[in-house]
CSV table of C-alpha atoms in Angstrom, one decimal:
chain,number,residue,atom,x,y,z
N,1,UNK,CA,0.0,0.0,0.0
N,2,UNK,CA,1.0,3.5,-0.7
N,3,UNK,CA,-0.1,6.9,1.1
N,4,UNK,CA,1.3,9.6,-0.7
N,5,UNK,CA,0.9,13.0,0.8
N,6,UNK,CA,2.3,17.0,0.8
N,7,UNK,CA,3.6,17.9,4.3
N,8,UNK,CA,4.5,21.7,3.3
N,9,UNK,CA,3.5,24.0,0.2
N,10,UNK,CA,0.6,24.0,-2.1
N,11,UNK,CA,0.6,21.5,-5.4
N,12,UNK,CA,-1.5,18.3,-6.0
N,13,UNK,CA,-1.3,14.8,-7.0
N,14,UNK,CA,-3.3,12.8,-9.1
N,15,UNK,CA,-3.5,9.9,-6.6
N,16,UNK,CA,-2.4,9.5,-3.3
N,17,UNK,CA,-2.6,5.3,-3.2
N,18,UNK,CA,-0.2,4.6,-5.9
N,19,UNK,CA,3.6,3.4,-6.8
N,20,UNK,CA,4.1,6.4,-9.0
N,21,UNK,CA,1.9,9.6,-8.5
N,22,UNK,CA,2.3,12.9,-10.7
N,23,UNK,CA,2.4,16.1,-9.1
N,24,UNK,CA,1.2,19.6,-10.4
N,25,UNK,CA,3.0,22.2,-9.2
N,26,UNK,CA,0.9,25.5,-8.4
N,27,UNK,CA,1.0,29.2,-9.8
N,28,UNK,CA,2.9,30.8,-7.0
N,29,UNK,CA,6.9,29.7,-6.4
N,30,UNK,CA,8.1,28.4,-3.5
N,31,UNK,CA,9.1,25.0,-1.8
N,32,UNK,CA,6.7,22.0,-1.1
N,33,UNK,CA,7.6,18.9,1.0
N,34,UNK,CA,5.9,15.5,0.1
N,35,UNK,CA,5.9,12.4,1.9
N,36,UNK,CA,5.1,8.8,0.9
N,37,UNK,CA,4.4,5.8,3.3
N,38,UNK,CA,4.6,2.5,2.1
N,39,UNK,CA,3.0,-1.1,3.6
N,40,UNK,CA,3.5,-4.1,2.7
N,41,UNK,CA,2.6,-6.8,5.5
N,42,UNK,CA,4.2,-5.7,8.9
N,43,UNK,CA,6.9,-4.1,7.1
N,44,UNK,CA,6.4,0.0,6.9
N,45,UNK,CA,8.9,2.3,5.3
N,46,UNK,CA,9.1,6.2,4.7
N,47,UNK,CA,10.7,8.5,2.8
N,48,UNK,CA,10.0,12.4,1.8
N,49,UNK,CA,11.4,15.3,-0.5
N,50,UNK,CA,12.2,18.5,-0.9
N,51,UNK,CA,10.3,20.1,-4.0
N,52,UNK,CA,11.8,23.4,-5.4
N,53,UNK,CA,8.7,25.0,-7.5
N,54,UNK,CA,10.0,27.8,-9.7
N,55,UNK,CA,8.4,30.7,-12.0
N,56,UNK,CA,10.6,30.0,-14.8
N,57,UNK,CA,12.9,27.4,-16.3
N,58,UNK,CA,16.6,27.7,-17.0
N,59,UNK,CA,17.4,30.5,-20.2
N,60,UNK,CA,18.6,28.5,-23.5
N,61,UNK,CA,22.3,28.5,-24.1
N,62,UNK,CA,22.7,30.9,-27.1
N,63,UNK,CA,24.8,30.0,-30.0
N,64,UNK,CA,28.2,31.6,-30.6
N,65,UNK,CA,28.7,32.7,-34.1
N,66,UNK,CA,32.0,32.5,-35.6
């Protein structure tokens, strides 16, 4: 079993009880925390992340004309 969930920060997920879940980040920047539980018997495991949501990706390298 799987419990996804976000700790911190704003964003969703399309499914909170699967292996693999896609998140949507929302409008505003900033920095959302997630955490997934996972059950399989007795055996119980955690993990989380750090998401860094920004308002623009990287610039594109220009090219150098010779």
């Amino acid at each position: 079993d799987f419990c996804w969930e976000i700790v911190e920060g704003m964003g969703n997920m399309d499914s909170a009880e699967r292996e693999i879940v896609t998140f949507t980040a929302p409008e505003e920047p900033g920095l959302v925390k997630i955490r997934v539980k996972v059950t399989q018997d007795e055996i119980s495991c955690d993990g989380q992340a750090l998401i860094t949501v920004t308002d623009s990706l990287l610039p594109e390298k220009k090219e150098s004309r010779e």
